[in-house]
PDB file of C-alpha atoms in Angstrom:
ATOM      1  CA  UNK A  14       0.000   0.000   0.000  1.00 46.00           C
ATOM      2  CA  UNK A  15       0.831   3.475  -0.527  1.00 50.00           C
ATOM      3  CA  UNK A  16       1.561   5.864   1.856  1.00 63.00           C
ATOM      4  CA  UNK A  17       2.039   9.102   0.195  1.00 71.00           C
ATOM      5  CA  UNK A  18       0.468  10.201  -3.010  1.00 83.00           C
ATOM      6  CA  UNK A  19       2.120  12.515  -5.172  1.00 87.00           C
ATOM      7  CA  UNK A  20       0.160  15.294  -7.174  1.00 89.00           C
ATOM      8  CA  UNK A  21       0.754  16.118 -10.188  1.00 94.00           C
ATOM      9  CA  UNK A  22       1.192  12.415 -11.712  1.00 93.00           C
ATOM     10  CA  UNK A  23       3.680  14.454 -14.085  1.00 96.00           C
ATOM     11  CA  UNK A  24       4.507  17.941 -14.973  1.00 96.00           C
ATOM     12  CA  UNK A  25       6.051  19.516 -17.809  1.00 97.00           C
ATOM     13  CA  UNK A  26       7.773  23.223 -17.840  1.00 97.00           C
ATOM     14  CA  UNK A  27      10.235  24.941 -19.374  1.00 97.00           C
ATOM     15  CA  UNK A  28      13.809  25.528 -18.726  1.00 97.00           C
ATOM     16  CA  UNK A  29      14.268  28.120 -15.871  1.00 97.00           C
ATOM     17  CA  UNK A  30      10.582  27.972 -14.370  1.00 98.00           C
ATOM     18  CA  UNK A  31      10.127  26.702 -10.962  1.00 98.00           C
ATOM     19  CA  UNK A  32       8.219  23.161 -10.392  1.00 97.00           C
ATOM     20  CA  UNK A  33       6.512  22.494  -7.249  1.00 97.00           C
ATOM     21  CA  UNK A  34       5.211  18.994  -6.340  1.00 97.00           C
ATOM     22  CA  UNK A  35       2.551  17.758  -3.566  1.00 96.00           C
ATOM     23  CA  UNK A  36       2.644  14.811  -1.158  1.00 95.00           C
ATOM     24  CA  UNK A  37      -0.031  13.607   1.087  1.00 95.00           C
ATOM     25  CA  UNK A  38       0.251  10.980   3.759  1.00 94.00           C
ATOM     26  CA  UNK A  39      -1.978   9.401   5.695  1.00 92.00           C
ATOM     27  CA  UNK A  40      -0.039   8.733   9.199  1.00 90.00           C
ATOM     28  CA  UNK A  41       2.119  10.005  11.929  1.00 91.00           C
ATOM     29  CA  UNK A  42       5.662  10.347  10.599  1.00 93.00           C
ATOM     30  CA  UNK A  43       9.257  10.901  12.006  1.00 92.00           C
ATOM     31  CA  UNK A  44      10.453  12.412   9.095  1.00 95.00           C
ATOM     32  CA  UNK A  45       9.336  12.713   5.309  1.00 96.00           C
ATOM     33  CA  UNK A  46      12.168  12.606   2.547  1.00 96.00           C
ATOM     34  CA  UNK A  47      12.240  13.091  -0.931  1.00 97.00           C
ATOM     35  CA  UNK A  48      14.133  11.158  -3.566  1.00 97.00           C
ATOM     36  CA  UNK A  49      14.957  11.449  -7.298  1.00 97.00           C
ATOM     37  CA  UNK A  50      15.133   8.432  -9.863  1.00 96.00           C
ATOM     38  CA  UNK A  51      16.162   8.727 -13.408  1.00 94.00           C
ATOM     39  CA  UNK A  52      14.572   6.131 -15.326  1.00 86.00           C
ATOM     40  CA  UNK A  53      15.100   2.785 -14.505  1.00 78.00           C
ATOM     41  CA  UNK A  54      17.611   3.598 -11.847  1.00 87.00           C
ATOM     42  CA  UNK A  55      18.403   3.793  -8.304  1.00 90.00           C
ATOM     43  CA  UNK A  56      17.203   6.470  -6.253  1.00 95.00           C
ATOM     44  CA  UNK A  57      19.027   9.551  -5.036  1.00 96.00           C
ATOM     45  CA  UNK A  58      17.981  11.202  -1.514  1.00 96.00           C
ATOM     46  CA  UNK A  59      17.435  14.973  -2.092  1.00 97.00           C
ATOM     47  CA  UNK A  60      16.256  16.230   1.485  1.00 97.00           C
ATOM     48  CA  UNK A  61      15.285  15.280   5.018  1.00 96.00           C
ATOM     49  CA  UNK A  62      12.270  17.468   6.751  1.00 97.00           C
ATOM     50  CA  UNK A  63      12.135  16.032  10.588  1.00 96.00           C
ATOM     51  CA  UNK A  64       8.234  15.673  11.858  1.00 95.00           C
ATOM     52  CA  UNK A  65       9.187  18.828  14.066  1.00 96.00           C
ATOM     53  CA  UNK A  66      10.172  21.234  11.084  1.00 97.00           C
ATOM     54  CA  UNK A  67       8.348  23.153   8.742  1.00 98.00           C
ATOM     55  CA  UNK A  68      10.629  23.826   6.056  1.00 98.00           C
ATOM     56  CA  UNK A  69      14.385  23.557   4.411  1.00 98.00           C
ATOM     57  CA  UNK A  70      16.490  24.512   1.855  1.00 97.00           C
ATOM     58  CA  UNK A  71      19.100  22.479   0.114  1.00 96.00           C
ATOM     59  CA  UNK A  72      20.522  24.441  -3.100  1.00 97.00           C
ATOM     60  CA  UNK A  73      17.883  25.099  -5.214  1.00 98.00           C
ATOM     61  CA  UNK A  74      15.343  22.631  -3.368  1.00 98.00           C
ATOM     62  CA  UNK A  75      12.456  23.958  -0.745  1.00 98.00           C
ATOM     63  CA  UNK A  76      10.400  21.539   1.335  1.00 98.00           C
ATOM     64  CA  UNK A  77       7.774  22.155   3.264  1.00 98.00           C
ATOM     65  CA  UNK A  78       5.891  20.022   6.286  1.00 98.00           C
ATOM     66  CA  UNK A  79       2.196  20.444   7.215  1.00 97.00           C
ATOM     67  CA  UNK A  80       2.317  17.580   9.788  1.00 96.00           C
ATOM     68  CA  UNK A  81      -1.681  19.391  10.535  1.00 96.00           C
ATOM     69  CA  UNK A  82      -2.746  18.700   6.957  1.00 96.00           C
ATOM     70  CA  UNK A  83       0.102  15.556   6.354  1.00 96.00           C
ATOM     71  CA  UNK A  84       1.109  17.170   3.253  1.00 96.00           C
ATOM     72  CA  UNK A  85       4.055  17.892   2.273  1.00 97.00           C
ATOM     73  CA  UNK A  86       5.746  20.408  -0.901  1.00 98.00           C
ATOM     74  CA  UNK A  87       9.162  20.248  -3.088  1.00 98.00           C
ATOM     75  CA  UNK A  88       9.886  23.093  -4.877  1.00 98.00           C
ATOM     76  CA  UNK A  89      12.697  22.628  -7.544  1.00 98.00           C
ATOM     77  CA  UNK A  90      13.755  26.730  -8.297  1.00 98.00           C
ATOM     78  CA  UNK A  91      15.004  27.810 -11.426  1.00 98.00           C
ATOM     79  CA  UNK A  92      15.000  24.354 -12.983  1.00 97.00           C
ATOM     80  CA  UNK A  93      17.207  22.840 -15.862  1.00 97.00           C
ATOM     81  CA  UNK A  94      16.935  20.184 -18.012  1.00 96.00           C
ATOM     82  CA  UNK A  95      18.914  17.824 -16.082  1.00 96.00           C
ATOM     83  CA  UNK A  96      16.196  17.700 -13.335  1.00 97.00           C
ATOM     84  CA  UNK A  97      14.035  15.129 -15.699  1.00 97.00           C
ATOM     85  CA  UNK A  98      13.140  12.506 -13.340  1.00 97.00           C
ATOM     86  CA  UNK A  99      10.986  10.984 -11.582  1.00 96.00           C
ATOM     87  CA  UNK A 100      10.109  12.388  -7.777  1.00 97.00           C
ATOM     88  CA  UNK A 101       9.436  10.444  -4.818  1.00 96.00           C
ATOM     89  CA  UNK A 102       8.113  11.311  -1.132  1.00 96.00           C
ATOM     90  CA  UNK A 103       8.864   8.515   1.178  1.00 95.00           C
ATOM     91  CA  UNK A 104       7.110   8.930   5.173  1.00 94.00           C
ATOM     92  CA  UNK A 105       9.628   7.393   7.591  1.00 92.00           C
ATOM     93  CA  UNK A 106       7.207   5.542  10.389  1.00 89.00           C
ATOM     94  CA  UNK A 107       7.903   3.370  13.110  1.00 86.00           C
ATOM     95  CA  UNK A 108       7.055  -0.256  13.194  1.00 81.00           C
ATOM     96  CA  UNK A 109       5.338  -0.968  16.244  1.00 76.00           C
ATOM     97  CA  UNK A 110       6.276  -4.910  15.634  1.00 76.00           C
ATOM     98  CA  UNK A 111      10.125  -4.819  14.960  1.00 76.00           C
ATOM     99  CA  UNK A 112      11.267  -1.504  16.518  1.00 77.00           C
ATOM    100  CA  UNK A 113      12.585  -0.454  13.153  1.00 81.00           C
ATOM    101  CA  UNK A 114      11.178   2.198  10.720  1.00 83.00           C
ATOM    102  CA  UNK A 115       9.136   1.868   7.437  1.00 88.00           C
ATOM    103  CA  UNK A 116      10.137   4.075   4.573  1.00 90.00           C
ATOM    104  CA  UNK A 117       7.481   3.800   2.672  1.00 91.00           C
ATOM    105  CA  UNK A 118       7.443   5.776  -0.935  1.00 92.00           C
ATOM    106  CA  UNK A 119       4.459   7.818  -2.631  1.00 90.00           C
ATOM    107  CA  UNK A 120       3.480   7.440  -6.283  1.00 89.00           C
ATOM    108  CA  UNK A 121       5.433   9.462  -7.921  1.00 93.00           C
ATOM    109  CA  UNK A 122       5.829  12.731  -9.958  1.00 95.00           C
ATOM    110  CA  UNK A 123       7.607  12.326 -13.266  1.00 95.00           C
ATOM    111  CA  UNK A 124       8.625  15.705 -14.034  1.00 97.00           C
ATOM    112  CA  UNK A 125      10.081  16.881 -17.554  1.00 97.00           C
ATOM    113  CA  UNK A 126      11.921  19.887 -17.975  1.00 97.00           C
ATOM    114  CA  UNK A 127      12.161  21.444 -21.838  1.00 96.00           C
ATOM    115  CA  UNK A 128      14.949  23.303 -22.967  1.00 92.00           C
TER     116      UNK A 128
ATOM    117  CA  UNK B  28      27.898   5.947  -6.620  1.00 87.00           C
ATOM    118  CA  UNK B  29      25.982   5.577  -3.681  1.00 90.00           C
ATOM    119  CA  UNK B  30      28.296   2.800  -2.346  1.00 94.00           C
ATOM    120  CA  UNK B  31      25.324   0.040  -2.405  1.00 97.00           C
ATOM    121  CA  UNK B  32      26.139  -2.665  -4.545  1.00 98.00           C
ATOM    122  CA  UNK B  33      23.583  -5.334  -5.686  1.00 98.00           C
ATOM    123  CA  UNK B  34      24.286  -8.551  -7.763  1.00 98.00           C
ATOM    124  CA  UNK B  35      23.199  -9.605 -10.478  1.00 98.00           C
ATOM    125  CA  UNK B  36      22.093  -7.077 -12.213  1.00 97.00           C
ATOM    126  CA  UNK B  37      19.770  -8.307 -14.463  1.00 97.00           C
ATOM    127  CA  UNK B  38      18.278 -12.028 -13.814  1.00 97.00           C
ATOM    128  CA  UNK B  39      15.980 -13.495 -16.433  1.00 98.00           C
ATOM    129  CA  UNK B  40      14.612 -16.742 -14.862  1.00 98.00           C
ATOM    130  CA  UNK B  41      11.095 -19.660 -15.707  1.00 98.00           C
ATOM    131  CA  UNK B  42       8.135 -19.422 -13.725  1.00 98.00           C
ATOM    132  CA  UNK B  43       8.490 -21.781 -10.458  1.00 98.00           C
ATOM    133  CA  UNK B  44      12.693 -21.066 -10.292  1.00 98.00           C
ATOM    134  CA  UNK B  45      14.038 -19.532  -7.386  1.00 98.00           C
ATOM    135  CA  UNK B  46      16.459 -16.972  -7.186  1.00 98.00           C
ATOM    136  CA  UNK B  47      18.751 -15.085  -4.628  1.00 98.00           C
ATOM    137  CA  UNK B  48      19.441 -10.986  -5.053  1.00 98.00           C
ATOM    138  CA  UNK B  49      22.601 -10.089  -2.886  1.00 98.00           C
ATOM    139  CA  UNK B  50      22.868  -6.642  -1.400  1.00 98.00           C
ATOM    140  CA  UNK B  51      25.977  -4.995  -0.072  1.00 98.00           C
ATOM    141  CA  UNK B  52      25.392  -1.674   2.276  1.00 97.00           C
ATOM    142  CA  UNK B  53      27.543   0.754   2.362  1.00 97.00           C
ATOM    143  CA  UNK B  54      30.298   0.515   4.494  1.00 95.00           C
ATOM    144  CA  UNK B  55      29.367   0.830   8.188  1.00 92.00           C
ATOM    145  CA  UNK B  56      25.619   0.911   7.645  1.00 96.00           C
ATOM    146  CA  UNK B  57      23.515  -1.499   9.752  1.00 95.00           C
ATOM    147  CA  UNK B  58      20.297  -1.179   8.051  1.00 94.00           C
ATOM    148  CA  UNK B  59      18.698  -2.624   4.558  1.00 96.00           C
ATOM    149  CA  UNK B  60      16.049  -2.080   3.080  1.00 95.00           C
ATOM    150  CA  UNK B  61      13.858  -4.070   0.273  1.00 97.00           C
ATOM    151  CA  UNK B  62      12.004  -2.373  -2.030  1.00 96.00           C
ATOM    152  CA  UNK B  63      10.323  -3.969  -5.621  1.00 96.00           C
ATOM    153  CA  UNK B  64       9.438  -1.574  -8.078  1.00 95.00           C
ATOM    154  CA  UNK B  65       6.491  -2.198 -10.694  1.00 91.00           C
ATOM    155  CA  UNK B  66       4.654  -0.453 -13.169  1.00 83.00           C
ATOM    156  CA  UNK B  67       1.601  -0.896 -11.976  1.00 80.00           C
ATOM    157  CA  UNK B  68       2.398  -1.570  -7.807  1.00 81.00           C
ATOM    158  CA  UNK B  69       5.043   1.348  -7.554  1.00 86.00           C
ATOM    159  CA  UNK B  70       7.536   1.043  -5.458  1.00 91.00           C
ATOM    160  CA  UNK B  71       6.510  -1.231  -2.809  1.00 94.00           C
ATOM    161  CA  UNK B  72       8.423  -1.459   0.891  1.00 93.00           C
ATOM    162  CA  UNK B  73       9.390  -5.266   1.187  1.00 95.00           C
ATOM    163  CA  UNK B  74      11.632  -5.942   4.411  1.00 94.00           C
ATOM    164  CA  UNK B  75      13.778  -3.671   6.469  1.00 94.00           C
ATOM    165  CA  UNK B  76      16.580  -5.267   8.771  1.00 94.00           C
ATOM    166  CA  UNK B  77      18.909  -3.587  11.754  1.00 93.00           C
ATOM    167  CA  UNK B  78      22.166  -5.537  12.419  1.00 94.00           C
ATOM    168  CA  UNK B  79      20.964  -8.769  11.676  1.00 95.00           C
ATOM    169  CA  UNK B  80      17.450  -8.805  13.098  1.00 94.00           C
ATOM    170  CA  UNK B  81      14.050  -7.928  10.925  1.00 94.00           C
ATOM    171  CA  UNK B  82      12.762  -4.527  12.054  1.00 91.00           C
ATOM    172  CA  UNK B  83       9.997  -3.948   9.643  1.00 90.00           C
ATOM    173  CA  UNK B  84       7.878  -6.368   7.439  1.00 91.00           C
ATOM    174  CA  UNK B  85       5.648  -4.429   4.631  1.00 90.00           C
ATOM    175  CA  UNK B  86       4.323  -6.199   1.576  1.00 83.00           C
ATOM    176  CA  UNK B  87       6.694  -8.796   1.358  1.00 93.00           C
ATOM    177  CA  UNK B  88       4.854 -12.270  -0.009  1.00 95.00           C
ATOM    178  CA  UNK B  89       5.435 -15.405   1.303  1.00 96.00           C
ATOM    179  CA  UNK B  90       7.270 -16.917  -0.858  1.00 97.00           C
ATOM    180  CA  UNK B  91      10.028 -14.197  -0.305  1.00 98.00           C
ATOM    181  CA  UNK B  92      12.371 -14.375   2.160  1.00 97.00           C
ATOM    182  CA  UNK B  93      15.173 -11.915   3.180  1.00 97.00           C
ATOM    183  CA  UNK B  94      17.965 -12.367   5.990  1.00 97.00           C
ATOM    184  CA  UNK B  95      21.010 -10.333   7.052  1.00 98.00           C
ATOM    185  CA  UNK B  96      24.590 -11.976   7.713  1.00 97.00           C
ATOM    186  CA  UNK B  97      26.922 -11.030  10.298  1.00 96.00           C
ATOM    187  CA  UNK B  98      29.148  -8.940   7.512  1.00 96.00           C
ATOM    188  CA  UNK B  99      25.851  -7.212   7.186  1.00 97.00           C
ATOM    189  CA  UNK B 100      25.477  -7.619   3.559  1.00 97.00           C
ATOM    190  CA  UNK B 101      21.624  -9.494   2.665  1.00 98.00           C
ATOM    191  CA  UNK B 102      19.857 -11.447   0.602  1.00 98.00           C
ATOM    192  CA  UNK B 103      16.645 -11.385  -0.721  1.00 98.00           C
ATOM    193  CA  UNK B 104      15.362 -14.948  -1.760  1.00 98.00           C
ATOM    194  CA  UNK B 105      12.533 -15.386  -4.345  1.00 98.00           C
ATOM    195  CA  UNK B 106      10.969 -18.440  -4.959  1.00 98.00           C
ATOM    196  CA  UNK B 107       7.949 -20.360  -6.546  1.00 98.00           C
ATOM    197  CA  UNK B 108       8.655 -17.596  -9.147  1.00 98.00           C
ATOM    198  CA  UNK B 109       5.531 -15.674 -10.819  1.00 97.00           C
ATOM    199  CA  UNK B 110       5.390 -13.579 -13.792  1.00 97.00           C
ATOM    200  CA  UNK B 111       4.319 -10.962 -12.062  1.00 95.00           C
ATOM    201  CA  UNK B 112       7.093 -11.398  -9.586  1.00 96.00           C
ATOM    202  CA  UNK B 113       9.018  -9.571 -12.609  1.00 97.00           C
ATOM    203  CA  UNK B 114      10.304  -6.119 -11.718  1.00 96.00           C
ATOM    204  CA  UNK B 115      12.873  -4.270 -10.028  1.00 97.00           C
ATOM    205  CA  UNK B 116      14.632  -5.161  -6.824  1.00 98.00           C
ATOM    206  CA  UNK B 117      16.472  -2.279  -4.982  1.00 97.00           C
ATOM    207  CA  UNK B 118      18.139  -2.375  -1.797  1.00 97.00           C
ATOM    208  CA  UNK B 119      19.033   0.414   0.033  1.00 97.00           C
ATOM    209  CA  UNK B 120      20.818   0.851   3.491  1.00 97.00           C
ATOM    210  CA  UNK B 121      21.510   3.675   6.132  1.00 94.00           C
ATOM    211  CA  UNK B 122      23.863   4.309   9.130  1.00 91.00           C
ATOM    212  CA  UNK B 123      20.460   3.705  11.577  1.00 84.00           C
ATOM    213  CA  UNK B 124      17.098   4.206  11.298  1.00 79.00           C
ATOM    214  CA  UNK B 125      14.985   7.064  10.523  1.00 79.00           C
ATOM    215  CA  UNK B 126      17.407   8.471   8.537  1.00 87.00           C
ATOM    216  CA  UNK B 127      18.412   8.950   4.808  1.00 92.00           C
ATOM    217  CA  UNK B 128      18.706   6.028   2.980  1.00 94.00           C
ATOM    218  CA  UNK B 129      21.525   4.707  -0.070  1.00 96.00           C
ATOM    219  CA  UNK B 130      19.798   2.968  -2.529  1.00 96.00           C
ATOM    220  CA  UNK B 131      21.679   0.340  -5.057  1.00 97.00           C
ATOM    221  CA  UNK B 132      20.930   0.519  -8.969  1.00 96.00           C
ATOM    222  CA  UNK B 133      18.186  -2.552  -8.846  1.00 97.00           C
ATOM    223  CA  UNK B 134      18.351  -5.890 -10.117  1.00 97.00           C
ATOM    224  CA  UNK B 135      16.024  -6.418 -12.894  1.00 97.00           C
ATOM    225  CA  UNK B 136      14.322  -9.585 -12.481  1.00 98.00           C
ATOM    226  CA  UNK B 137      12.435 -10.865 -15.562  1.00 97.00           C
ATOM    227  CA  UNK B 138      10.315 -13.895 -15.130  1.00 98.00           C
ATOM    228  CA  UNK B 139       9.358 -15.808 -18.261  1.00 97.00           C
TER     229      UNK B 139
END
């Protein structure tokens, strides 16, 4: 089952606009991450946004928390063509049965950027 | 390079075979995590374990299997093989838990 659902499914923009994407959740969280995957291939961790934080930066990357509304925002600023992938949120939980944590990934937003 | 390494790297295999995907972490991390990736199921949480012990258990079937060894690398062990077992396999790992986590570039697993 999913955890998060990403909106939009996909996006397209041009070179040098901004692209923001959505995440909803459904349960408490210890921290919500987002992650990058160019096709077919592993996935790269962009940022970290701790259940107790509302927003941060990293380069040209801005998350936001709502832990009220379990939502969640990336904003990719002034992108480039090189940022066509797909984007992932993924809610870090704890399991109640192991002790461990769950990282359990939305749907995705497959976001194209034209020159 | 994340510093994840998972073998083979493509596996095409019959229906009913079993197979074994081998994960190494990253050097000092004590977690891995299991994911399969699929068109139409996403990318599903499998299996997370913590220095040798499960932690976490999502939607891992029964006919799969996972287990960490004392070097801390894992395997993930598939059998009674489906064709819609076919998709990717990606193992990631992290220093502890509730952190960020290093995934591998996949094994593609192709059942025919």
């Amino acid at each position: 089952s999913q955890q998060g659902e990403e909106d939009p499914q996909a996006l397209s923009i041009q070179e040098g606009e901004n692209a923001t994407m959505n995440c909803s959740y459904k349960t408490s969280i210890n921290n919500l991450q987002w992650y990058r995957q160019n096709s077919g291939r592993g996935l790269v961790h962009l940022i970290l946004i701790r259940s107790n934080e509302r927003e941060k930066h990293s380069g040209r990357l801005r998350v936001t928390l709502d832990t009220s509304k379990k939502s969640s925002s990336l904003l990719i600023t002034a992108s480039r063509a090189a940022d066509t992938a797909s984007y992932f949120c993924a809610t870090d939980t704890f399991s109640f049965t192991g002790g461990g944590n769950k990282l359990t990934f939305g749907t995705g937003t497959q976001l194209k950027v034209e020159l | 390079d994340s510093g994840v390494t998972q073998t083979p790297k493509h596996l095409i295999t019959a229906t009913g075979q079993r197979v074994t995907l081998r994960c190494s972490p990253r050097s000092g991390d004590l977690s891995v995590y299991w994911y399969q990736q699929s068109l139409d199921q996403g990318l599903q949480f499998l299996i997370q374990y913590y220095n040798g012990e499960e932690r976490a258990k999502g939607n891992i079937l029964e006919r799969f299997s996972a287990q960490q060894f004392p070097d801390l690398h894992s395997e993930l062990n598939l059998s009674s093989l489906e064709l819609g077992d076919s998709a990717l396999y990606f193992c990631a790992s992290s220093p502890s838990t509730a952190v960020e986590a290093f995934f591998g570039q996949g094994t593609r697993l192709t059942v025919v």
